[in-house]
Amino acid sequence: MRCILMNKNVPVVEVELDDDTATILKVRKNYELDFLPIGIDIKTGIPNKKELNEWWFGRCIPASRSGITPALEQLGVRYSEQLLPRCYGLSLSDQYWMKPVDSELKWKNINFFENDFSDDVGNILFGRPAAQGIDLMSPCNTSDGWLKKKWVIIDSKRYLVKAGSNPYMQEPINEVFGTRLHQRLGCKNYVSYKALLEGGVPYSVCENFINHNTELVSAVSINRSMKKSNQFSSYEHFLNACQRLGIPGMKEFVDYMLVFDYLMANTDRHFGNLGAIRNVETLEWIGPAPVFDSGTSLWHDKLTRAINPLEKMETKPFYSNISRQMRLVSDFSWIPFEELRHLEDDIREIFMPTEFIDEERIEALSNAVIGRVEELQDMALS
């Protein structure tokens, strides 16, 4: 199948897709290479096919997604890559899509920012029975991450609903607490999460922070935009790549993010949930993407008796050693420690006892977060 990779209304390259696997077999023709996804190398005038496939398949639901095997069976496909062409590769994180060369399709008529989409895929991913005549036109086909999630439309706005994991189903509540922590820290660049309870099970809900004129570019793509020199650490390389691309404000943002993640005991701040926002019309960089996807934190998978604020847990994305990573923070003077003394009350307010989280666990989390605040204050004074 021959398609044109489009960035909103701009043709980028014509490619040949394998009808079964959706693999890009060949780049047939160039159009506007300036609008290529960030991080794809161009050699002898041709975009690197391997890198283009990595980007393309990076859009699909990962094989690690909770409950993906029975969901794919209901959706009638063998693997999630086969879902990409069913929605033209459209996403709610950017404006890229695959237009069949012989079609008259227009972005304005099919994009998920301005047009309704099917709930079928999202419901099936959440383990609900399949309807007759499943409609696969859904942005859920291009959502990443290992936890169950789905896109929904509420009052014409696009929201992401995300589940937790056993045994505590704690990740959604962590996101809500993270929102309160951002407020305590005085941050303005974060995604706000609210909790939703359905049948006693908690979910997090957040509004999409990308609109029809912008795109989220992950740190993975930013890092790939320039070759890494061995003389630079991954931290230095990332900031160098941001500077080369012209992304403003990233150093200060990373400082903040590292402090926030330390207080949250976040163990999963990888290069896929860190990035920047670009205007797809002008290709101008707006700045760092807001802090998002912080649920894998607060000892979410630890037994209550194992919750320890002083635990030297492995960290991401720059160093696995938490002390070494925190030494990257150049300034602690902005931290409103007086505000952080109220986090104990916030924990008790937000982590209401459920069938998954009891009073003992809430007390342990409260003590642990205060312990992290005290440790952070020691770092600031040292």
GROMACS .gro file of C-alpha atoms in nm:
model
  382
    1MET     CA    1   0.000   0.000   0.000
    2ARG     CA    2   0.141   0.337  -0.101
    3CYS     CA    3   0.082   0.624   0.140
    4ILE     CA    4   0.197   0.979   0.194
    5LEU     CA    5   0.319   1.061   0.542
    6MET     CA    6   0.147   1.389   0.622
    7ASN     CA    7   0.216   1.643   0.895
    8LYS     CA    8  -0.131   1.791   0.923
    9ASN     CA    9  -0.181   1.929   0.569
   10VAL     CA   10   0.182   1.911   0.457
   11PRO     CA   11   0.300   1.607   0.255
   12VAL     CA   12   0.634   1.485   0.391
   13VAL     CA   13   0.732   1.164   0.211
   14GLU     CA   14   0.563   0.897   0.006
   15VAL     CA   15   0.620   0.547   0.144
   16GLU     CA   16   0.521   0.190   0.068
   17LEU     CA   17   0.360   0.004   0.359
   18ASP     CA   18   0.340  -0.373   0.391
   19ASP     CA   19  -0.030  -0.461   0.384
   20ASP     CA   20   0.002  -0.714   0.666
   21THR     CA   21   0.264  -0.582   0.906
   22ALA     CA   22   0.230  -0.204   0.834
   23THR     CA   23   0.611  -0.192   0.799
   24ILE     CA   24   0.751   0.089   0.586
   25LEU     CA   25   0.914  -0.106   0.304
   26LYS     CA   26   1.043   0.182   0.097
   27VAL     CA   27   1.063   0.560   0.087
   28ARG     CA   28   0.946   0.636  -0.265
   29LYS     CA   29   0.941   1.014  -0.289
   30ASN     CA   30   1.034   1.324  -0.088
   31TYR     CA   31   0.809   1.625  -0.043
   32GLU     CA   32   0.872   1.856   0.255
   33LEU     CA   33   1.152   1.698   0.460
   34ASP     CA   34   1.162   1.993   0.703
   35PHE     CA   35   0.835   1.852   0.840
   36LEU     CA   36   0.977   1.506   0.911
   37PRO     CA   37   0.949   1.379   1.269
   38ILE     CA   38   1.242   1.505   1.478
   39GLY     CA   39   1.534   1.263   1.506
   40ILE     CA   40   1.510   1.088   1.167
   41ASP     CA   41   1.838   1.112   0.981
   42ILE     CA   42   1.855   1.201   0.613
   43LYS     CA   43   2.134   1.042   0.411
   44THR     CA   44   2.193   1.116   0.042
   45GLY     CA   45   1.862   1.300   0.043
   46ILE     CA   46   1.657   1.001   0.169
   47PRO     CA   47   1.511   0.964   0.520
   48ASN     CA   48   1.658   0.666   0.707
   49LYS     CA   49   1.404   0.385   0.662
   50LYS     CA   50   1.504   0.205   0.983
   51GLU     CA   51   1.461   0.519   1.192
   52LEU     CA   52   1.135   0.601   1.016
   53ASN     CA   53   1.002   0.254   1.105
   54GLU     CA   54   1.115   0.294   1.467
   55TRP     CA   55   0.922   0.620   1.485
   56TRP     CA   56   0.618   0.470   1.310
   57PHE     CA   57   0.599   0.160   1.530
   58GLY     CA   58   0.667   0.374   1.835
   59ARG     CA   59   0.315   0.505   1.781
   60CYS     CA   60   0.146   0.171   1.843
   61ILE     CA   61   0.023   0.013   2.166
   62PRO     CA   62   0.321  -0.165   2.325
   63ALA     CA   63   0.319  -0.541   2.373
   64SER     CA   64   0.371  -0.478   2.746
   65ARG     CA   65   0.030  -0.308   2.784
   66SER     CA   66  -0.177  -0.467   3.058
   67GLY     CA   67  -0.445  -0.691   2.909
   68ILE     CA   68  -0.332  -0.638   2.549
   69THR     CA   69  -0.349  -1.003   2.433
   70PRO     CA   70  -0.724  -1.062   2.489
   71ALA     CA   71  -0.793  -0.707   2.367
   72LEU     CA   72  -0.621  -0.772   2.034
   73GLU     CA   73  -0.821  -1.092   1.995
   74GLN     CA   74  -1.144  -0.896   2.033
   75LEU     CA   75  -1.020  -0.628   1.795
   76GLY     CA   76  -0.952  -0.893   1.534
   77VAL     CA   77  -0.579  -0.830   1.485
   78ARG     CA   78  -0.272  -1.037   1.568
   79TYR     CA   79  -0.052  -0.753   1.687
   80SER     CA   80  -0.101  -0.387   1.768
   81GLU     CA   81   0.099  -0.264   1.466
   82GLN     CA   82  -0.193  -0.374   1.248
   83LEU     CA   83  -0.412  -0.112   1.418
   84LEU     CA   84  -0.202   0.179   1.288
   85PRO     CA   85  -0.334   0.187   0.929
   86ARG     CA   86  -0.692   0.138   1.057
   87CYS     CA   87  -0.681   0.493   1.196
   88TYR     CA   88  -0.435   0.631   0.939
   89GLY     CA   89  -0.179   0.654   1.220
   90LEU     CA   90  -0.362   0.954   1.364
   91SER     CA   91  -0.283   1.050   1.723
   92LEU     CA   92  -0.379   1.305   1.986
   93SER     CA   93  -0.010   1.378   2.052
   94ASP     CA   94   0.080   1.518   1.710
   95GLN     CA   95  -0.056   1.577   1.360
   96TYR     CA   96   0.118   1.301   1.162
   97TRP     CA   97  -0.091   1.059   0.957
   98MET     CA   98  -0.068   0.823   0.661
   99LYS     CA   99  -0.277   0.924   0.360
  100PRO     CA  100  -0.333   0.655   0.095
  101VAL     CA  101  -0.204   0.799  -0.232
  102ASP     CA  102  -0.529   0.735  -0.418
  103SER     CA  103  -0.755   0.892  -0.153
  104GLU     CA  104  -0.909   1.237  -0.128
  105LEU     CA  105  -0.895   1.238   0.252
  106LYS     CA  106  -0.829   1.568   0.425
  107TRP     CA  107  -0.685   1.616   0.774
  108LYS     CA  108  -0.970   1.848   0.874
  109ASN     CA  109  -1.224   1.574   0.815
  110ILE     CA  110  -1.056   1.289   1.003
  111ASN     CA  111  -0.828   1.430   1.277
  112PHE     CA  112  -0.919   1.337   1.634
  113PHE     CA  113  -0.886   1.692   1.770
  114GLU     CA  114  -1.188   1.821   1.577
  115ASN     CA  115  -1.382   1.505   1.488
  116ASP     CA  116  -1.553   1.240   1.698
  117PHE     CA  117  -1.390   0.900   1.731
  118SER     CA  118  -1.497   0.551   1.826
  119ASP     CA  119  -1.515   0.436   2.188
  120ASP     CA  120  -1.487   0.071   2.082
  121VAL     CA  121  -1.109   0.034   2.103
  122GLY     CA  122  -1.085   0.211   2.439
  123ASN     CA  123  -1.363   0.004   2.591
  124ILE     CA  124  -1.204  -0.321   2.473
  125LEU     CA  125  -0.864  -0.214   2.609
  126PHE     CA  126  -1.038  -0.171   2.945
  127GLY     CA  127  -1.173  -0.525   2.927
  128ARG     CA  128  -1.530  -0.443   2.833
  129PRO     CA  129  -1.725  -0.665   2.592
  130ALA     CA  130  -1.685  -0.591   2.223
  131ALA     CA  131  -1.974  -0.442   2.032
  132GLN     CA  132  -2.094  -0.571   1.697
  133GLY     CA  133  -1.919  -0.406   1.404
  134ILE     CA  134  -1.616  -0.270   1.590
  135ASP     CA  135  -1.505   0.075   1.470
  136LEU     CA  136  -1.123   0.098   1.481
  137MET     CA  137  -1.106   0.471   1.408
  138SER     CA  138  -0.962   0.571   1.746
  139PRO     CA  139  -0.663   0.753   1.899
  140CYS     CA  140  -0.638   0.463   2.144
  141ASN     CA  141  -0.457   0.278   1.863
  142THR     CA  142  -0.166   0.520   1.900
  143SER     CA  143  -0.135   0.543   2.279
  144ASP     CA  144   0.182   0.421   2.449
  145GLY     CA  145   0.259   0.303   2.801
  146TRP     CA  146   0.204  -0.022   2.993
  147LEU     CA  147  -0.101   0.074   3.199
  148LYS     CA  148  -0.452   0.051   3.060
  149LYS     CA  149  -0.561   0.383   2.912
  150LYS     CA  150  -0.814   0.527   2.671
  151TRP     CA  151  -0.912   0.860   2.515
  152VAL     CA  152  -1.264   0.994   2.567
  153ILE     CA  153  -1.453   1.309   2.467
  154ILE     CA  154  -1.623   1.505   2.746
  155ASP     CA  155  -1.795   1.836   2.661
  156SER     CA  156  -1.603   1.851   2.330
  157LYS     CA  157  -1.266   1.818   2.509
  158ARG     CA  158  -1.027   1.525   2.480
  159TYR     CA  159  -0.936   1.349   2.803
  160LEU     CA  160  -0.705   1.058   2.880
  161VAL     CA  161  -0.837   0.804   3.130
  162LYS     CA  162  -0.572   0.585   3.289
  163ALA     CA  163  -0.592   0.283   3.518
  164GLY     CA  164  -0.363   0.157   3.794
  165SER     CA  165  -0.196  -0.177   3.861
  166ASN     CA  166  -0.235  -0.447   4.122
  167PRO     CA  167  -0.229  -0.476   4.413
  168TYR     CA  168  -0.289  -0.116   4.521
  169MET     CA  169  -0.422   0.054   4.203
  170GLN     CA  170  -0.223   0.349   4.333
  171GLU     CA  171  -0.092   0.515   4.015
  172PRO     CA  172  -0.408   0.721   3.943
  173ILE     CA  173  -0.413   0.860   4.298
  174ASN     CA  174  -0.041   0.934   4.274
  175GLU     CA  175  -0.117   1.156   3.972
  176VAL     CA  176  -0.374   1.350   4.176
  177PHE     CA  177  -0.127   1.395   4.459
  178GLY     CA  178   0.136   1.503   4.204
  179THR     CA  179  -0.102   1.777   4.090
  180ARG     CA  180  -0.125   1.905   4.448
  181LEU     CA  181   0.254   1.888   4.482
  182HIS     CA  182   0.297   2.101   4.168
  183GLN     CA  183   0.066   2.357   4.323
  184ARG     CA  184   0.262   2.355   4.650
  185LEU     CA  185   0.587   2.403   4.455
  186GLY     CA  186   0.443   2.694   4.259
  187CYS     CA  187   0.483   2.523   3.921
  188LYS     CA  188   0.278   2.640   3.623
  189ASN     CA  189   0.389   2.388   3.360
  190TYR     CA  190   0.220   2.062   3.459
  191VAL     CA  191  -0.073   1.842   3.359
  192SER     CA  192  -0.357   1.851   3.609
  193TYR     CA  193  -0.510   1.515   3.705
  194LYS     CA  194  -0.837   1.433   3.875
  195ALA     CA  195  -0.956   1.103   4.017
  196LEU     CA  196  -1.249   0.906   3.885
  197LEU     CA  197  -1.400   0.612   4.075
  198GLU     CA  198  -1.591   0.348   3.881
  199GLY     CA  199  -1.711   0.044   4.071
  200GLY     CA  200  -1.471   0.134   4.350
  201VAL     CA  201  -1.173   0.129   4.112
  202PRO     CA  202  -0.972   0.453   4.079
  203TYR     CA  203  -0.873   0.606   3.745
  204SER     CA  204  -0.692   0.927   3.664
  205VAL     CA  205  -0.834   1.175   3.414
  206CYS     CA  206  -0.646   1.459   3.245
  207GLU     CA  207  -0.720   1.692   2.955
  208ASN     CA  208  -0.501   1.667   2.646
  209PHE     CA  209  -0.229   1.934   2.651
  210ILE     CA  210  -0.171   1.911   2.275
  211ASN     CA  211  -0.406   2.089   2.033
  212HIS     CA  212  -0.461   2.087   1.657
  213ASN     CA  213  -0.165   2.322   1.600
  214THR     CA  214   0.098   2.159   1.822
  215GLU     CA  215   0.288   1.834   1.870
  216LEU     CA  216   0.462   1.658   2.155
  217VAL     CA  217   0.822   1.568   2.068
  218SER     CA  218   0.969   1.318   2.311
  219ALA     CA  219   1.319   1.340   2.456
  220VAL     CA  220   1.387   1.017   2.265
  221SER     CA  221   1.345   1.205   1.938
  222ILE     CA  222   1.527   1.511   2.068
  223ASN     CA  223   1.827   1.297   2.167
  224ARG     CA  224   1.830   1.134   1.822
  225SER     CA  225   1.843   1.472   1.649
  226MET     CA  226   2.220   1.485   1.698
  227LYS     CA  227   2.491   1.224   1.741
  228LYS     CA  228   2.601   1.174   2.101
  229SER     CA  229   2.967   1.233   2.176
  230ASN     CA  230   3.131   1.009   2.436
  231GLN     CA  231   3.264   1.317   2.612
  232PHE     CA  232   2.912   1.419   2.715
  233SER     CA  233   2.682   1.253   2.968
  234SER     CA  234   2.322   1.174   2.870
  235TYR     CA  235   2.218   1.484   3.065
  236GLU     CA  236   2.460   1.708   2.878
  237HIS     CA  237   2.369   1.551   2.545
  238PHE     CA  238   1.999   1.612   2.601
  239LEU     CA  239   2.052   1.978   2.691
  240ASN     CA  240   2.292   2.021   2.399
  241ALA     CA  241   2.034   1.875   2.162
  242CYS     CA  242   1.766   2.108   2.302
  243GLN     CA  243   1.997   2.406   2.256
  244ARG     CA  244   2.082   2.303   1.900
  245LEU     CA  245   1.715   2.269   1.810
  246GLY     CA  246   1.631   2.600   1.977
  247ILE     CA  247   1.406   2.468   2.254
  248PRO     CA  248   1.387   2.739   2.524
  249GLY     CA  249   1.385   2.693   2.901
  250MET     CA  250   1.481   2.326   2.921
  251LYS     CA  251   1.762   2.354   3.180
  252GLU     CA  252   1.536   2.525   3.433
  253PHE     CA  253   1.255   2.283   3.357
  254VAL     CA  254   1.478   1.978   3.414
  255ASP     CA  255   1.592   2.126   3.747
  256TYR     CA  256   1.230   2.148   3.855
  257MET     CA  257   1.140   1.804   3.723
  258LEU     CA  258   1.423   1.636   3.912
  259VAL     CA  259   1.312   1.796   4.239
  260PHE     CA  260   0.950   1.702   4.177
  261ASP     CA  261   1.041   1.343   4.088
  262TYR     CA  262   1.259   1.316   4.398
  263LEU     CA  263   0.970   1.416   4.624
  264MET     CA  264   0.739   1.176   4.437
  265ALA     CA  265   0.994   0.892   4.455
  266ASN     CA  266   0.933   0.856   4.081
  267THR     CA  267   1.113   0.554   3.934
  268ASP     CA  268   0.997   0.587   3.574
  269ARG     CA  269   1.086   0.931   3.434
  270HIS     CA  270   1.222   0.796   3.107
  271PHE     CA  271   1.291   0.982   2.781
  272GLY     CA  272   0.945   0.885   2.654
  273ASN     CA  273   0.753   1.090   2.915
  274LEU     CA  274   0.973   1.398   2.893
  275GLY     CA  275   0.985   1.628   2.594
  276ALA     CA  276   0.899   1.955   2.427
  277ILE     CA  277   0.613   2.111   2.233
  278ARG     CA  278   0.646   2.242   1.877
  279ASN     CA  279   0.410   2.440   1.656
  280VAL     CA  280   0.336   2.221   1.353
  281GLU     CA  281   0.250   2.514   1.129
  282THR     CA  282   0.565   2.722   1.186
  283LEU     CA  283   0.794   2.448   1.328
  284GLU     CA  284   0.882   2.690   1.609
  285TRP     CA  285   0.952   2.546   1.955
  286ILE     CA  286   0.714   2.658   2.229
  287GLY     CA  287   0.912   2.507   2.518
  288PRO     CA  288   0.924   2.204   2.747
  289ALA     CA  289   0.616   1.984   2.759
  290PRO     CA  290   0.437   2.005   3.094
  291VAL     CA  291   0.525   1.746   3.357
  292PHE     CA  292   0.302   1.445   3.294
  293ASP     CA  293   0.285   1.070   3.355
  294SER     CA  294   0.412   1.060   3.714
  295GLY     CA  295   0.200   0.775   3.845
  296THR     CA  296   0.476   0.515   3.875
  297SER     CA  297   0.592   0.667   4.201
  298LEU     CA  298   0.529   0.679   4.579
  299TRP     CA  299   0.628   0.315   4.629
  300HIS     CA  300   0.323   0.213   4.421
  301ASP     CA  301   0.433  -0.151   4.397
  302LYS     CA  302   0.597  -0.185   4.739
  303LEU     CA  303   0.442  -0.362   5.033
  304THR     CA  304   0.336  -0.114   5.299
  305ARG     CA  305   0.601  -0.235   5.543
  306ALA     CA  306   0.869  -0.176   5.276
  307ILE     CA  307   0.792   0.195   5.221
  308ASN     CA  308   1.109   0.380   5.316
  309PRO     CA  309   1.178   0.749   5.238
  310LEU     CA  310   1.555   0.692   5.255
  311GLU     CA  311   1.553   0.403   5.010
  312LYS     CA  312   1.823   0.452   4.746
  313MET     CA  313   1.596   0.343   4.463
  314GLU     CA  314   1.710   0.346   4.102
  315THR     CA  315   1.619   0.657   3.908
  316LYS     CA  316   1.581   0.780   3.549
  317PRO     CA  317   1.645   0.934   3.300
  318PHE     CA  318   2.001   1.061   3.341
  319TYR     CA  319   2.153   0.846   3.618
  320SER     CA  320   2.033   0.534   3.797
  321ASN     CA  321   2.195   0.659   4.119
  322ILE     CA  322   1.957   0.902   4.287
  323SER     CA  323   2.231   1.102   4.465
  324ARG     CA  324   2.422   1.148   4.142
  325GLN     CA  325   2.110   1.256   3.956
  326MET     CA  326   2.012   1.509   4.222
  327ARG     CA  327   2.358   1.667   4.197
  328LEU     CA  328   2.250   1.786   3.853
  329VAL     CA  329   2.013   2.034   4.018
  330SER     CA  330   2.194   2.367   4.015
  331ASP     CA  331   1.960   2.567   4.237
  332PHE     CA  332   1.740   2.472   4.533
  333SER     CA  333   1.670   2.827   4.651
  334TRP     CA  334   1.331   2.845   4.480
  335ILE     CA  335   1.179   2.554   4.675
  336PRO     CA  336   0.902   2.676   4.915
  337PHE     CA  337   0.977   2.435   5.199
  338GLU     CA  338   0.717   2.596   5.422
  339GLU     CA  339   0.448   2.495   5.174
  340LEU     CA  340   0.577   2.139   5.167
  341ARG     CA  341   0.508   2.094   5.537
  342HIS     CA  342   0.139   2.063   5.442
  343LEU     CA  343   0.198   1.757   5.223
  344GLU     CA  344   0.121   1.526   5.514
  345ASP     CA  345  -0.233   1.664   5.525
  346ASP     CA  346  -0.259   1.644   5.145
  347ILE     CA  347  -0.170   1.275   5.149
  348ARG     CA  348  -0.440   1.200   5.404
  349GLU     CA  349  -0.696   1.403   5.208
  350ILE     CA  350  -0.620   1.259   4.863
  351PHE     CA  351  -0.547   0.897   4.951
  352MET     CA  352  -0.890   0.812   5.084
  353PRO     CA  353  -0.916   0.456   5.216
  354THR     CA  354  -1.043   0.215   4.950
  355GLU     CA  355  -1.050  -0.162   4.912
  356PHE     CA  356  -0.698  -0.128   4.767
  357ILE     CA  357  -0.539   0.127   5.008
  358ASP     CA  358  -0.592   0.113   5.382
  359GLU     CA  359  -0.520   0.355   5.669
  360GLU     CA  360  -0.189   0.189   5.748
  361ARG     CA  361  -0.063   0.248   5.395
  362ILE     CA  362  -0.181   0.611   5.394
  363GLU     CA  363   0.008   0.669   5.719
  364ALA     CA  364   0.322   0.507   5.576
  365LEU     CA  365   0.302   0.720   5.259
  366SER     CA  366   0.249   1.035   5.462
  367ASN     CA  367   0.556   0.969   5.676
  368ALA     CA  368   0.764   0.876   5.372
  369VAL     CA  369   0.680   1.193   5.177
  370ILE     CA  370   0.767   1.410   5.477
  371GLY     CA  371   1.090   1.215   5.506
  372ARG     CA  372   1.170   1.300   5.142
  373VAL     CA  373   1.102   1.668   5.211
  374GLU     CA  374   1.345   1.663   5.503
  375GLU     CA  375   1.609   1.491   5.289
  376LEU     CA  376   1.561   1.747   5.014
  377GLN     CA  377   1.602   2.028   5.263
  378ASP     CA  378   1.929   1.873   5.379
  379MET     CA  379   2.048   1.869   5.017
  380ALA     CA  380   1.955   2.236   4.977
  381LEU     CA  381   2.156   2.330   5.287
  382SER     CA  382   2.463   2.121   5.207
   0.00000   0.00000   0.00000
